[in-house]
CSV table of C-alpha atoms in Angstrom, one decimal:
chain,number,residue,atom,x,y,z
A,1,MET,CA,3.6,43.9,-40.5
A,2,ARG,CA,6.4,42.7,-42.7
A,3,SER,CA,7.8,40.3,-40.1
A,4,ARG,CA,4.3,39.0,-39.3
A,5,GLY,CA,3.7,38.3,-43.0
A,6,LEU,CA,7.0,36.4,-43.1
A,7,GLY,CA,5.9,34.5,-40.0
A,8,SER,CA,2.6,33.3,-41.4
A,9,PHE,CA,4.4,32.3,-44.6
A,10,ALA,CA,6.8,30.2,-42.6
A,11,VAL,CA,3.9,28.5,-40.7
A,12,GLY,CA,2.1,27.8,-44.0
A,13,ALA,CA,5.3,26.4,-45.6
A,14,PHE,CA,5.8,24.2,-42.6
A,15,ILE,CA,2.3,22.8,-42.6
A,16,SER,CA,2.4,22.2,-46.4
A,17,GLY,CA,5.7,20.5,-45.9
A,18,ALA,CA,4.4,18.2,-43.2
A,19,ILE,CA,1.4,17.2,-45.3
A,20,LEU,CA,3.5,16.5,-48.4
A,21,TRP,CA,6.0,14.5,-46.4
A,22,SER,CA,3.2,12.3,-45.0
A,23,LEU,CA,1.6,11.8,-48.4
A,24,LEU,CA,4.8,11.0,-50.2
A,25,THR,CA,6.6,8.8,-47.7
A,26,THR,CA,3.6,6.7,-46.5
A,27,GLU,CA,3.3,3.9,-49.1
A,28,VAL,CA,-0.4,4.2,-49.8
A,29,GLU,CA,-1.3,2.7,-53.1
A,30,LEU,CA,-4.0,4.6,-54.9
A,31,SER,CA,-5.8,1.3,-55.9
A,32,ARG,CA,-6.1,0.3,-52.2
A,33,LEU,CA,-7.3,3.7,-51.2
A,34,LEU,CA,-10.0,3.6,-53.9
A,35,SER,CA,-11.2,0.1,-52.9
A,36,ALA,CA,-11.1,1.0,-49.2
A,37,GLY,CA,-14.7,2.3,-49.2
A,38,PRO,CA,-16.4,-0.9,-50.4
A,39,ARG,CA,-14.2,-3.0,-48.2
A,40,ILE,CA,-15.1,-1.0,-45.1
A,41,ALA,CA,-18.8,-1.3,-46.1
A,42,ASP,CA,-18.3,-5.1,-46.5
A,43,PHE,CA,-16.6,-5.3,-43.1
A,44,LEU,CA,-19.4,-3.5,-41.4
A,45,GLY,CA,-21.9,-5.7,-43.3
A,46,ARG,CA,-20.3,-8.8,-41.7
A,47,MET,CA,-20.9,-7.2,-38.3
A,48,VAL,CA,-24.6,-7.2,-38.7
A,49,PRO,CA,-26.6,-8.7,-37.2
A,50,PRO,CA,-24.6,-8.7,-33.9
A,51,ASP,CA,-24.3,-12.1,-32.4
A,52,PRO,CA,-26.3,-12.1,-29.1
A,53,THR,CA,-24.9,-15.4,-27.9
A,54,VAL,CA,-21.9,-13.7,-26.4
A,55,MET,CA,-23.9,-12.2,-23.5
A,56,ASN,CA,-22.0,-14.4,-21.0
A,57,GLU,CA,-18.6,-13.1,-22.2
A,58,ILE,CA,-19.9,-9.5,-22.2
A,59,MET,CA,-21.0,-9.9,-18.6
A,60,LYS,CA,-17.8,-11.6,-17.5
A,61,GLY,CA,-15.6,-9.0,-19.3
A,62,SER,CA,-17.6,-6.0,-18.0
A,63,ALA,CA,-17.5,-7.2,-14.5
A,64,GLU,CA,-13.7,-7.6,-14.8
A,65,THR,CA,-13.3,-4.1,-16.2
A,66,LEU,CA,-15.4,-2.7,-13.4
A,67,ARG,CA,-13.2,-4.6,-10.9
A,68,ILE,CA,-10.1,-3.2,-12.5
A,69,ALA,CA,-11.4,0.3,-12.4
A,70,ILE,CA,-12.5,0.1,-8.8
A,71,LEU,CA,-9.3,-1.5,-7.5
A,72,GLY,CA,-7.1,0.7,-9.7
A,73,SER,CA,-8.9,3.8,-8.5
A,74,LEU,CA,-8.5,2.6,-4.9
A,75,GLY,CA,-4.8,2.2,-5.6
A,76,ALA,CA,-4.6,5.7,-7.1
A,77,ILE,CA,-6.3,7.2,-4.1
A,78,PHE,CA,-3.9,5.4,-1.8
A,79,PHE,CA,-0.9,6.9,-3.7
A,80,SER,CA,-2.5,10.3,-4.3
A,81,VAL,CA,-3.1,11.2,-0.6
A,82,PRO,CA,0.6,11.3,0.4
A,83,LEU,CA,1.8,12.5,-3.1
A,84,GLY,CA,-0.9,15.2,-3.1
A,85,MET,CA,0.4,16.5,0.2
A,86,LEU,CA,4.0,16.4,-1.1
A,87,ALA,CA,2.9,18.3,-4.2
A,88,SER,CA,1.1,21.0,-2.2
A,89,GLU,CA,2.5,24.5,-2.3
A,90,THR,CA,1.1,25.3,1.1
A,91,MET,CA,2.3,22.2,3.0
A,92,VAL,CA,5.8,21.6,1.9
A,93,SER,CA,8.8,23.6,0.6
A,94,PRO,CA,9.4,24.3,-3.1
A,95,ALA,CA,12.5,22.0,-2.9
A,96,LEU,CA,10.0,19.2,-2.4
A,97,PHE,CA,6.8,20.1,-4.2
A,98,ARG,CA,8.6,21.0,-7.5
A,99,PRO,CA,10.2,17.6,-8.1
A,100,VAL,CA,7.0,15.8,-7.0
A,101,ARG,CA,5.0,17.9,-9.4
A,102,THR,CA,7.5,17.1,-12.2
A,103,LEU,CA,7.2,13.4,-11.4
A,104,LEU,CA,3.4,13.6,-11.5
A,105,ALA,CA,3.5,15.4,-14.9
A,106,LEU,CA,5.8,12.7,-16.3
A,107,ILE,CA,3.4,10.0,-15.1
A,108,ARG,CA,0.5,11.8,-16.7
A,109,ALA,CA,2.4,12.1,-20.0
A,110,VAL,CA,2.5,8.2,-20.4
A,111,PRO,CA,-0.7,6.9,-22.0
A,112,LEU,CA,-2.5,4.2,-19.9
A,113,ILE,CA,-2.2,1.6,-22.7
A,114,LEU,CA,1.6,2.0,-22.6
A,115,VAL,CA,1.7,1.6,-18.8
A,116,ALA,CA,-0.5,-1.4,-19.2
A,117,MET,CA,1.8,-3.0,-21.8
A,118,LEU,CA,4.8,-2.4,-19.5
A,119,MET,CA,3.0,-4.0,-16.6
A,120,VAL,CA,1.9,-7.0,-18.7
A,121,GLY,CA,5.6,-7.5,-19.4
A,122,ALA,CA,6.4,-7.1,-15.8
A,123,VAL,CA,3.8,-9.2,-14.0
A,124,GLY,CA,2.2,-11.3,-16.8
A,125,LEU,CA,-1.3,-11.4,-18.3
A,126,GLY,CA,-4.6,-10.9,-16.5
A,127,PRO,CA,-6.4,-8.1,-14.5
A,128,LEU,CA,-3.4,-7.5,-12.1
A,129,PRO,CA,-1.3,-5.5,-14.6
A,130,GLY,CA,-4.5,-3.6,-15.5
A,131,ILE,CA,-5.1,-2.7,-11.9
A,132,ILE,CA,-1.5,-1.6,-11.4
A,133,ALA,CA,-1.5,0.4,-14.6
A,134,VAL,CA,-4.7,2.3,-13.8
A,135,ALA,CA,-3.4,3.0,-10.2
A,136,ILE,CA,-0.1,4.4,-11.6
A,137,HIS,CA,-1.6,6.4,-14.5
A,138,ALA,CA,-4.5,7.9,-12.5
A,139,THR,CA,-2.2,8.9,-9.6
A,140,GLY,CA,-0.5,11.4,-12.0
A,141,MET,CA,-3.8,13.3,-12.3
A,142,LEU,CA,-5.4,12.6,-8.9
A,143,ALA,CA,-2.4,13.6,-6.8
A,144,LYS,CA,-2.3,16.9,-8.7
A,145,PHE,CA,-6.0,17.5,-8.0
A,146,TYR,CA,-5.6,16.6,-4.3
A,147,ALA,CA,-2.6,19.1,-4.1
A,148,GLU,CA,-4.8,21.8,-5.6
A,149,ALA,CA,-7.6,21.0,-3.2
A,150,ILE,CA,-5.2,21.4,-0.3
A,151,ASP,CA,-3.9,24.7,-1.7
A,152,SER,CA,-7.3,26.1,-2.2
A,153,VAL,CA,-8.2,25.9,1.5
A,154,SER,CA,-8.6,29.4,2.8
A,155,ARG,CA,-6.5,30.1,5.9
A,156,ALA,CA,-8.8,32.6,7.6
A,157,PRO,CA,-11.3,30.1,9.0
A,158,ILE,CA,-8.4,28.1,10.5
A,159,ALA,CA,-7.2,31.2,12.3
A,160,ALA,CA,-10.8,31.8,13.5
A,161,LEU,CA,-11.1,28.3,15.0
A,162,GLU,CA,-7.7,28.7,16.6
A,163,SER,CA,-8.9,31.9,18.1
A,164,ALA,CA,-12.0,30.2,19.5
A,165,GLY,CA,-9.8,27.6,21.2
A,166,ALA,CA,-10.1,24.6,18.8
A,167,GLY,CA,-7.1,22.2,18.9
A,168,PRO,CA,-5.2,21.1,15.8
A,169,LEU,CA,-7.4,18.0,15.3
A,170,ALA,CA,-10.6,20.1,15.6
A,171,ARG,CA,-9.2,22.7,13.2
A,172,LEU,CA,-8.5,19.9,10.7
A,173,ARG,CA,-11.9,18.4,11.2
A,174,HIS,CA,-14.0,21.6,11.1
A,175,ALA,CA,-12.1,24.2,9.1
A,176,ILE,CA,-9.8,22.3,6.7
A,177,TRP,CA,-11.8,19.2,5.8
A,178,PRO,CA,-15.2,20.8,5.1
A,179,GLN,CA,-13.4,23.1,2.6
A,180,MET,CA,-11.6,20.2,0.9
A,181,ALA,CA,-14.2,17.4,1.0
A,182,PRO,CA,-16.5,18.6,-1.9
A,183,VAL,CA,-13.5,19.2,-4.2
A,184,ILE,CA,-11.9,15.8,-3.3
A,185,ALA,CA,-15.3,14.0,-3.8
A,186,ARG,CA,-15.9,15.6,-7.2
A,187,ASP,CA,-12.3,15.0,-8.5
A,188,THR,CA,-12.2,11.4,-7.3
A,189,ILE,CA,-15.6,10.6,-9.0
A,190,PHE,CA,-14.3,12.3,-12.2
A,191,ARG,CA,-11.1,10.2,-12.1
A,192,PHE,CA,-13.1,7.0,-11.5
A,193,GLU,CA,-15.2,7.7,-14.5
A,194,LEU,CA,-12.0,8.2,-16.6
A,195,ASN,CA,-10.5,5.0,-15.2
A,196,LEU,CA,-13.6,3.0,-16.1
A,197,ARG,CA,-13.7,4.4,-19.6
A,198,GLU,CA,-10.0,3.9,-20.2
A,199,SER,CA,-9.8,0.4,-18.8
A,200,LEU,CA,-12.4,-0.8,-21.3
A,201,ILE,CA,-9.6,-1.3,-23.9
A,202,LEU,CA,-6.9,-2.6,-21.5
A,203,GLY,CA,-7.8,-6.2,-22.6
A,204,ILE,CA,-6.4,-5.5,-26.1
A,205,VAL,CA,-2.8,-5.6,-24.6
A,206,GLY,CA,-3.7,-8.5,-22.3
A,207,ALA,CA,-4.3,-6.5,-19.2
A,208,GLY,CA,-7.8,-7.9,-18.5
A,209,GLY,CA,-11.4,-6.8,-18.9
A,210,ILE,CA,-13.9,-6.6,-21.8
A,211,GLY,CA,-11.3,-5.4,-24.4
A,212,PHE,CA,-9.9,-8.9,-24.4
A,213,TYR,CA,-13.0,-10.2,-26.2
A,214,ILE,CA,-13.0,-7.5,-28.8
A,215,GLN,CA,-9.5,-8.3,-29.7
A,216,THR,CA,-10.1,-12.1,-29.7
A,217,TYR,CA,-13.2,-11.9,-31.9
A,218,VAL,CA,-11.6,-9.5,-34.4
A,219,ARG,CA,-8.5,-11.6,-34.7
A,220,SER,CA,-10.6,-14.8,-35.3
A,221,PHE,CA,-12.9,-13.0,-37.9
A,222,GLN,CA,-16.0,-13.3,-35.7
A,223,TYR,CA,-17.1,-9.8,-36.5
A,224,ASP,CA,-20.7,-10.3,-35.4
A,225,LYS,CA,-19.5,-11.2,-32.0
A,226,ALA,CA,-17.1,-8.3,-31.9
A,227,ALA,CA,-20.0,-6.0,-32.8
A,228,SER,CA,-22.0,-7.2,-29.8
A,229,VAL,CA,-19.1,-6.5,-27.5
A,230,THR,CA,-18.5,-3.1,-29.1
A,231,LEU,CA,-22.2,-2.2,-28.6
A,232,ALA,CA,-21.9,-3.3,-24.9
A,233,VAL,CA,-18.9,-1.0,-24.5
A,234,ILE,CA,-20.8,1.9,-26.0
A,235,ALA,CA,-23.7,1.2,-23.7
A,236,MET,CA,-21.4,1.1,-20.7
A,237,VAL,CA,-19.7,4.5,-21.6
A,238,ILE,CA,-23.2,6.1,-21.9
A,239,THR,CA,-24.3,4.6,-18.6
A,240,ILE,CA,-21.1,5.8,-16.8
A,241,GLU,CA,-21.6,9.3,-18.2
A,242,ALA,CA,-25.3,9.4,-17.1
A,243,ILE,CA,-24.4,8.1,-13.5
A,244,ASN,CA,-21.6,10.7,-13.3
A,245,VAL,CA,-23.9,13.6,-14.3
A,246,ALA,CA,-26.3,12.5,-11.6
A,247,LEU,CA,-23.5,12.2,-9.0
A,248,ARG,CA,-22.2,15.6,-10.0
A,249,ARG,CA,-25.6,17.2,-9.5
A,250,ARG,CA,-25.8,15.5,-6.1
A,251,PHE,CA,-22.4,16.9,-4.9
A,252,ALA,CA,-22.3,20.3,-6.6
B,1,MET,CA,-10.8,49.0,38.8
B,2,ASN,CA,-11.5,45.7,37.0
B,3,LEU,CA,-9.5,45.8,33.8
B,4,ALA,CA,-10.2,43.7,30.8
B,5,VAL,CA,-7.1,44.8,29.0
B,6,GLN,CA,-3.9,46.3,30.4
B,7,ILE,CA,-0.9,46.7,28.1
B,8,ASP,CA,2.3,48.5,28.7
B,9,ASP,CA,5.0,49.5,26.2
B,10,LEU,CA,4.2,47.0,23.5
B,11,SER,CA,6.4,46.9,20.4
B,12,TYR,CA,6.3,44.5,17.5
B,13,THR,CA,7.9,44.2,14.1
B,14,HIS,CA,6.4,41.9,11.4
B,15,PRO,CA,9.0,39.3,10.3
B,16,GLY,CA,11.0,40.7,7.4
B,17,ALA,CA,9.5,44.2,7.8
B,18,GLU,CA,11.7,47.3,8.5
B,19,LEU,CA,9.1,49.5,10.2
B,20,ARG,CA,7.6,48.6,13.5
B,21,ALA,CA,3.9,47.7,13.3
B,22,LEU,CA,3.5,48.6,17.0
B,23,GLU,CA,5.7,51.1,18.8
B,24,HIS,CA,5.6,51.5,22.6
B,25,VAL,CA,1.8,51.1,22.8
B,26,SER,CA,0.1,51.3,26.2
B,27,LEU,CA,-3.6,51.0,26.7
B,28,THR,CA,-6.1,49.9,29.3
B,29,ALA,CA,-9.8,48.9,28.9
B,30,ALA,CA,-12.2,48.6,31.8
B,31,ALA,CA,-14.6,45.7,31.9
B,32,GLY,CA,-17.7,46.4,30.0
B,33,GLU,CA,-16.2,49.3,28.1
B,34,SER,CA,-16.6,49.9,24.4
B,35,ILE,CA,-13.5,51.2,22.6
B,36,ALA,CA,-13.0,52.2,19.0
B,37,LEU,CA,-9.6,52.0,17.5
B,38,LEU,CA,-9.5,54.7,14.8
B,39,GLY,CA,-6.9,55.2,12.2
B,40,PRO,CA,-5.8,54.8,8.6
B,41,SER,CA,-4.9,51.5,7.0
B,42,GLY,CA,-1.5,50.3,8.3
B,43,ALA,CA,-1.8,52.1,11.6
B,44,GLY,CA,-1.4,48.8,13.5
B,45,LYS,CA,-5.0,48.2,14.6
B,46,THR,CA,-5.2,44.6,13.3
B,47,THR,CA,-1.7,43.8,14.7
B,48,LEU,CA,-2.7,45.1,18.2
B,49,MET,CA,-6.0,43.1,18.2
B,50,THR,CA,-4.3,39.9,16.9
B,51,LEU,CA,-1.7,40.3,19.7
B,52,LEU,CA,-4.5,40.7,22.3
B,53,ASP,CA,-6.1,37.5,20.8
B,54,GLY,CA,-2.9,35.6,21.6
B,55,ARG,CA,-2.1,34.9,18.0
B,56,LEU,CA,1.1,36.9,17.7
B,57,ARG,CA,4.6,35.8,18.7
B,58,GLY,CA,7.8,37.7,19.3
B,59,TRP,CA,6.5,41.0,20.6
B,60,ARG,CA,8.1,43.0,23.5
B,61,GLY,CA,6.3,44.6,26.4
B,62,ARG,CA,3.7,43.5,29.0
B,63,ALA,CA,0.1,42.5,28.3
B,64,TYR,CA,-2.6,41.4,30.6
B,65,VAL,CA,-5.9,40.2,29.1
B,66,LEU,CA,-8.8,39.5,31.4
B,67,GLY,CA,-6.5,39.4,34.4
B,68,ALA,CA,-4.0,36.9,32.9
B,69,PRO,CA,-0.6,37.7,31.4
B,70,LEU,CA,0.0,37.0,27.7
B,71,ASP,CA,3.2,35.2,26.8
B,72,PRO,CA,5.1,36.6,23.8
B,73,ASP,CA,6.5,33.2,23.0
B,74,HIS,CA,3.6,30.8,23.5
B,75,PRO,CA,-0.1,30.8,22.7
B,76,PRO,CA,-2.5,31.2,25.6
B,77,PRO,CA,-3.7,28.0,27.3
B,78,ARG,CA,-6.7,26.5,25.5
B,79,ALA,CA,-9.0,27.0,28.5
B,80,ARG,CA,-8.5,30.8,28.2
B,81,ARG,CA,-8.8,31.2,24.5
B,82,PRO,CA,-12.6,31.3,24.2
B,83,ASP,CA,-12.7,34.2,26.8
B,84,THR,CA,-11.4,36.4,24.0
B,85,GLY,CA,-13.6,36.4,20.9
B,86,PHE,CA,-12.5,37.8,17.5
B,87,VAL,CA,-14.6,39.0,14.7
B,88,PHE,CA,-12.6,38.9,11.5
B,89,GLN,CA,-12.7,41.6,8.8
B,90,GLU,CA,-13.2,39.0,6.0
B,91,PHE,CA,-15.6,37.0,8.1
B,92,ALA,CA,-13.3,33.9,8.2
B,93,LEU,CA,-16.2,31.5,7.9
B,94,VAL,CA,-16.1,27.9,6.6
B,95,GLU,CA,-17.8,28.6,3.3
B,96,PRO,CA,-19.2,25.2,2.3
B,97,SER,CA,-20.5,24.5,5.9
B,98,SER,CA,-24.0,25.5,7.1
B,99,VAL,CA,-24.6,28.6,9.2
B,100,LEU,CA,-25.4,26.5,12.3
B,101,ARG,CA,-22.2,24.5,12.0
B,102,ASN,CA,-20.2,27.7,11.7
B,103,VAL,CA,-21.8,29.1,14.8
B,104,LEU,CA,-21.2,25.8,16.6
B,105,ASN,CA,-17.5,26.1,15.6
B,106,GLY,CA,-17.4,29.0,18.2
B,107,ARG,CA,-18.1,26.3,20.8
B,108,LEU,CA,-15.1,24.2,19.9
B,109,GLY,CA,-12.9,25.8,22.6
B,110,ARG,CA,-15.5,25.2,25.3
B,111,MET,CA,-15.9,21.5,24.5
B,112,SER,CA,-13.6,18.7,25.6
B,113,ARG,CA,-10.9,18.0,23.0
B,114,PHE,CA,-12.6,14.6,22.3
B,115,ARG,CA,-16.0,16.2,21.7
B,116,ALA,CA,-14.4,19.0,19.5
B,117,ALA,CA,-12.5,16.6,17.3
B,118,PHE,CA,-15.4,14.0,16.8
B,119,TRP,CA,-18.2,16.6,16.5
B,120,THR,CA,-20.6,15.7,19.3
B,121,PRO,CA,-21.8,19.1,20.5
B,122,ALA,CA,-23.8,18.9,23.8
B,123,PHE,CA,-27.3,20.1,24.1
B,124,ARG,CA,-26.0,23.3,25.8
B,125,ASP,CA,-23.8,24.0,22.8
B,126,PHE,CA,-26.8,23.8,20.4
B,127,GLU,CA,-28.8,26.0,22.8
B,128,LEU,CA,-26.1,28.7,22.9
B,129,ALA,CA,-25.6,28.5,19.1
B,130,ARG,CA,-29.4,28.9,18.6
B,131,SER,CA,-29.7,31.8,20.9
B,132,ALA,CA,-26.7,33.5,19.3
B,133,LEU,CA,-28.4,33.1,15.9
B,134,ALA,CA,-31.6,34.5,17.3
B,135,ASP,CA,-29.7,37.5,18.8
B,136,CYS,CA,-28.1,38.2,15.4
B,137,GLY,CA,-31.5,38.0,13.7
B,138,ILE,CA,-30.6,35.0,11.5
B,139,ALA,CA,-32.4,32.1,13.2
B,140,ASP,CA,-34.1,31.4,9.9
B,141,LEU,CA,-30.7,31.0,8.1
B,142,ALA,CA,-29.4,28.2,10.3
B,143,ALA,CA,-29.6,25.5,7.6
B,144,ARG,CA,-28.2,27.6,4.8
B,145,ARG,CA,-24.7,27.2,3.4
B,146,VAL,CA,-22.5,30.2,4.2
B,147,ASP,CA,-21.4,30.5,0.5
B,148,SER,CA,-25.0,31.3,-0.4
B,149,LEU,CA,-25.3,34.4,1.9
B,150,SER,CA,-24.8,38.1,1.4
B,151,GLY,CA,-22.0,40.1,3.0
B,152,GLY,CA,-24.2,41.5,5.8
B,153,GLN,CA,-25.6,38.0,6.5
B,154,ARG,CA,-22.1,36.6,6.7
B,155,GLN,CA,-21.0,39.3,9.2
B,156,ARG,CA,-24.0,38.3,11.3
B,157,VAL,CA,-22.9,34.7,11.2
B,158,ALA,CA,-19.4,35.7,12.2
B,159,ILE,CA,-20.7,37.7,15.2
B,160,ALA,CA,-23.1,34.8,16.2
B,161,ARG,CA,-20.0,32.5,16.1
B,162,CYS,CA,-18.2,34.9,18.4
B,163,LEU,CA,-21.1,35.3,20.8
B,164,ALA,CA,-21.7,31.5,21.0
B,165,GLN,CA,-18.1,31.3,22.3
B,166,GLU,CA,-19.3,33.3,25.4
B,167,PRO,CA,-16.4,35.8,25.3
B,168,ARG,CA,-15.7,38.3,28.0
B,169,LEU,CA,-13.7,40.4,25.6
B,170,ILE,CA,-14.7,40.9,22.0
B,171,LEU,CA,-12.2,42.1,19.4
B,172,ALA,CA,-13.7,43.1,16.1
B,173,ASP,CA,-11.4,43.9,13.2
B,174,GLU,CA,-13.1,46.4,10.8
B,175,PRO,CA,-16.4,44.6,11.3
B,176,VAL,CA,-18.3,46.9,8.9
B,177,SER,CA,-15.7,48.0,6.3
B,178,ASN,CA,-17.2,45.7,3.7
B,179,LEU,CA,-20.8,46.9,4.3
B,180,ASP,CA,-22.9,49.8,3.0
B,181,PRO,CA,-23.7,52.5,5.6
B,182,ALA,CA,-27.2,51.2,6.6
B,183,ARG,CA,-25.9,47.7,7.0
B,184,ALA,CA,-22.8,49.0,8.9
B,185,THR,CA,-25.1,50.8,11.5
B,186,GLU,CA,-27.2,47.6,12.0
B,187,ILE,CA,-24.1,45.4,12.5
B,188,LEU,CA,-22.5,47.8,15.0
B,189,THR,CA,-25.8,48.2,16.9
B,190,LEU,CA,-26.0,44.4,17.1
B,191,LEU,CA,-22.4,43.9,18.2
B,192,THR,CA,-22.2,46.6,20.8
B,193,GLY,CA,-25.7,45.8,22.1
B,194,ALA,CA,-25.0,42.1,22.4
B,195,ALA,CA,-21.7,42.8,24.2
B,196,ARG,CA,-23.5,45.2,26.6
B,197,ALA,CA,-26.2,42.6,27.4
B,198,ARG,CA,-23.4,40.1,28.2
B,199,GLY,CA,-21.3,42.5,30.2
B,200,ALA,CA,-18.4,41.9,27.7
B,201,THR,CA,-15.8,44.5,26.7
B,202,VAL,CA,-15.7,45.4,23.0
B,203,ILE,CA,-12.7,46.8,21.1
B,204,PHE,CA,-13.5,47.4,17.5
B,205,SER,CA,-11.4,49.0,14.8
B,206,SER,CA,-12.7,51.3,12.1
B,207,HIS,CA,-11.6,54.0,9.8
B,208,GLN,CA,-14.9,55.8,9.9
B,209,PRO,CA,-14.9,58.5,12.7
B,210,ASP,CA,-18.7,59.0,12.7
B,211,LEU,CA,-19.3,55.3,13.4
B,212,ALA,CA,-16.6,55.2,16.1
B,213,ARG,CA,-18.2,58.2,17.8
B,214,ARG,CA,-21.6,56.7,17.7
B,215,PHE,CA,-20.8,53.2,19.1
B,216,ALA,CA,-17.9,53.6,21.4
B,217,ASP,CA,-17.4,55.1,24.9
B,218,ARG,CA,-13.8,55.8,24.2
B,219,ILE,CA,-11.8,56.4,21.0
B,220,VAL,CA,-8.2,55.5,20.6
B,221,GLY,CA,-6.5,57.0,17.6
B,222,MET,CA,-3.6,55.1,16.0
B,223,ARG,CA,-1.1,56.0,13.3
B,224,ASP,CA,2.1,54.4,12.2
B,225,GLY,CA,2.0,51.9,15.1
B,226,LYS,CA,1.6,54.5,17.8
B,227,ILE,CA,-1.3,55.7,19.9
B,228,VAL,CA,-1.7,59.4,19.1
B,229,PHE,CA,-4.8,60.1,21.3
B,230,ASP,CA,-7.0,58.2,23.8
B,231,VAL,CA,-10.1,60.2,24.6
B,232,ALA,CA,-13.7,59.9,25.9
B,233,VAL,CA,-16.1,60.1,22.9
B,234,ASP,CA,-17.3,63.6,23.8
B,235,ASP,CA,-13.7,64.9,23.9
B,236,LEU,CA,-12.9,63.9,20.3
B,237,SER,CA,-12.1,67.0,18.4
B,238,GLU,CA,-12.3,67.4,14.6
B,239,ALA,CA,-8.7,68.6,14.6
B,240,ALA,CA,-7.5,65.3,16.2
B,241,THR,CA,-9.4,63.3,13.6
B,242,ALA,CA,-8.1,65.4,10.8
B,243,GLU,CA,-4.5,65.0,12.1
B,244,LEU,CA,-5.0,61.2,12.3
B,245,TYR,CA,-5.8,61.0,8.6
B,246,ARG,CA,-3.4,63.7,7.4
B,247,GLU,CA,-1.4,62.8,4.3
B,248,THR,CA,2.3,62.6,4.8
B,249,VAL,CA,3.5,65.7,3.2
B,250,ILE,CA,6.9,65.5,1.6
B,251,PRO,CA,8.6,68.8,0.7
B,252,PRO,CA,9.1,69.1,-3.0
B,253,GLY,CA,12.7,68.8,-4.1
B,254,SER,CA,13.7,67.0,-0.9
B,255,GLY,CA,14.7,64.0,-2.9
B,256,LEU,CA,12.4,61.7,-1.0
B,257,ARG,CA,9.7,59.7,-2.7
B,258,ALA,CA,6.5,58.6,-1.1
B,259,VAL,CA,6.2,54.9,-0.3
B,260,SER,CA,2.8,53.5,0.2
């Protein structure tokens, strides 16, 4: 009891310390904090009514984001098939799957926007760095999912087909693939949804897509136009979500 | 005499194990016979049947199945594999696939490699799958996914897959151990009946003496990798059964500890 009381005191002290440290060392002037409310209200006021004349830019930007998500996902699938096999406990030895899994965890740990910034630096502005960034970032998760799909395949039906005289190709086709396919389809659709959502903001760092217009309009104080693009992004996210729910119902 | 199985002095040790799973096992089965392998868990029943199915490597001894020798180092040629059908204890079905597809899987060894890999079963394959489903009383379940079925229904699908294979020897590993008594009787009636109708030999394992007595012509008792008795069903004595399931008695104070 005593040590537990001491423990919770230490946690409390640590949290209070962290809050005090943040409050005292961030130079927030009280006057600015007090006037922030009206300023935010004023800012939001300048966003209405949203400017509908930017429909063209919205369509162009959305189409580019969609293309980045599709091609980036395709790249992630391309890398995830071999890496998924190499990260599988049942297909390769621990000497191989452990480092591959660590590599995938490291890739997952880097946020997409950071990968995108690095790629913009490497290959220049436009959708190409966005596509590469999505492909790399998504592989960290998708290859892990594929490895889990491979490892979840039950061995007994494979032995049963072997006993019936099915060759290796027939066993892959009729015992292994039917067990993996629904999992692979579900995980790939899930990752595509994430890719589409996350690539909406890639334009902010110059990696193509609709985010570019938000950044441009905010920087040039055209808040009504920025509002239209933001509304379009919200509409897209809701649409993606609805389509994904429908797809999941179809595959589940 | 036409023998379906003829094995002589078989021994096998699982990789990494100390005790032998099979020790100097000899057995014959006449064509059309129904044999029950009786014995406690770990007696070597599954190992023996897996060996007869040609899925075990590195054993010693001689084994002839349906007139052809088994090779301890290589799987049997593909053309011979469908002649021996295996019914697995845990069903071993492809869960997300339909019942019909699972039964058609039993035909894969009878098709050309091309047909098998690219999934173009011939009319005859469908015909045999349909009649196996009908024989097992599950024709109405053909389109259902296996993962939506009960245990008894799954075992019927597994038997239908085995029958669609047109086997001359059926090996059934604890085919009813997961089922309640009523279901168990139904399944064994179905299995032995279908085998008799096709003139196929059946070897099934069980740890229930009453079921073995009811559905077999001959009963082979196994314990610790050895055959301890091999008798016609009418000659099976209570004493022999009791001896088969006797607990290993360790004298107190002997310093030995029981190992499961």
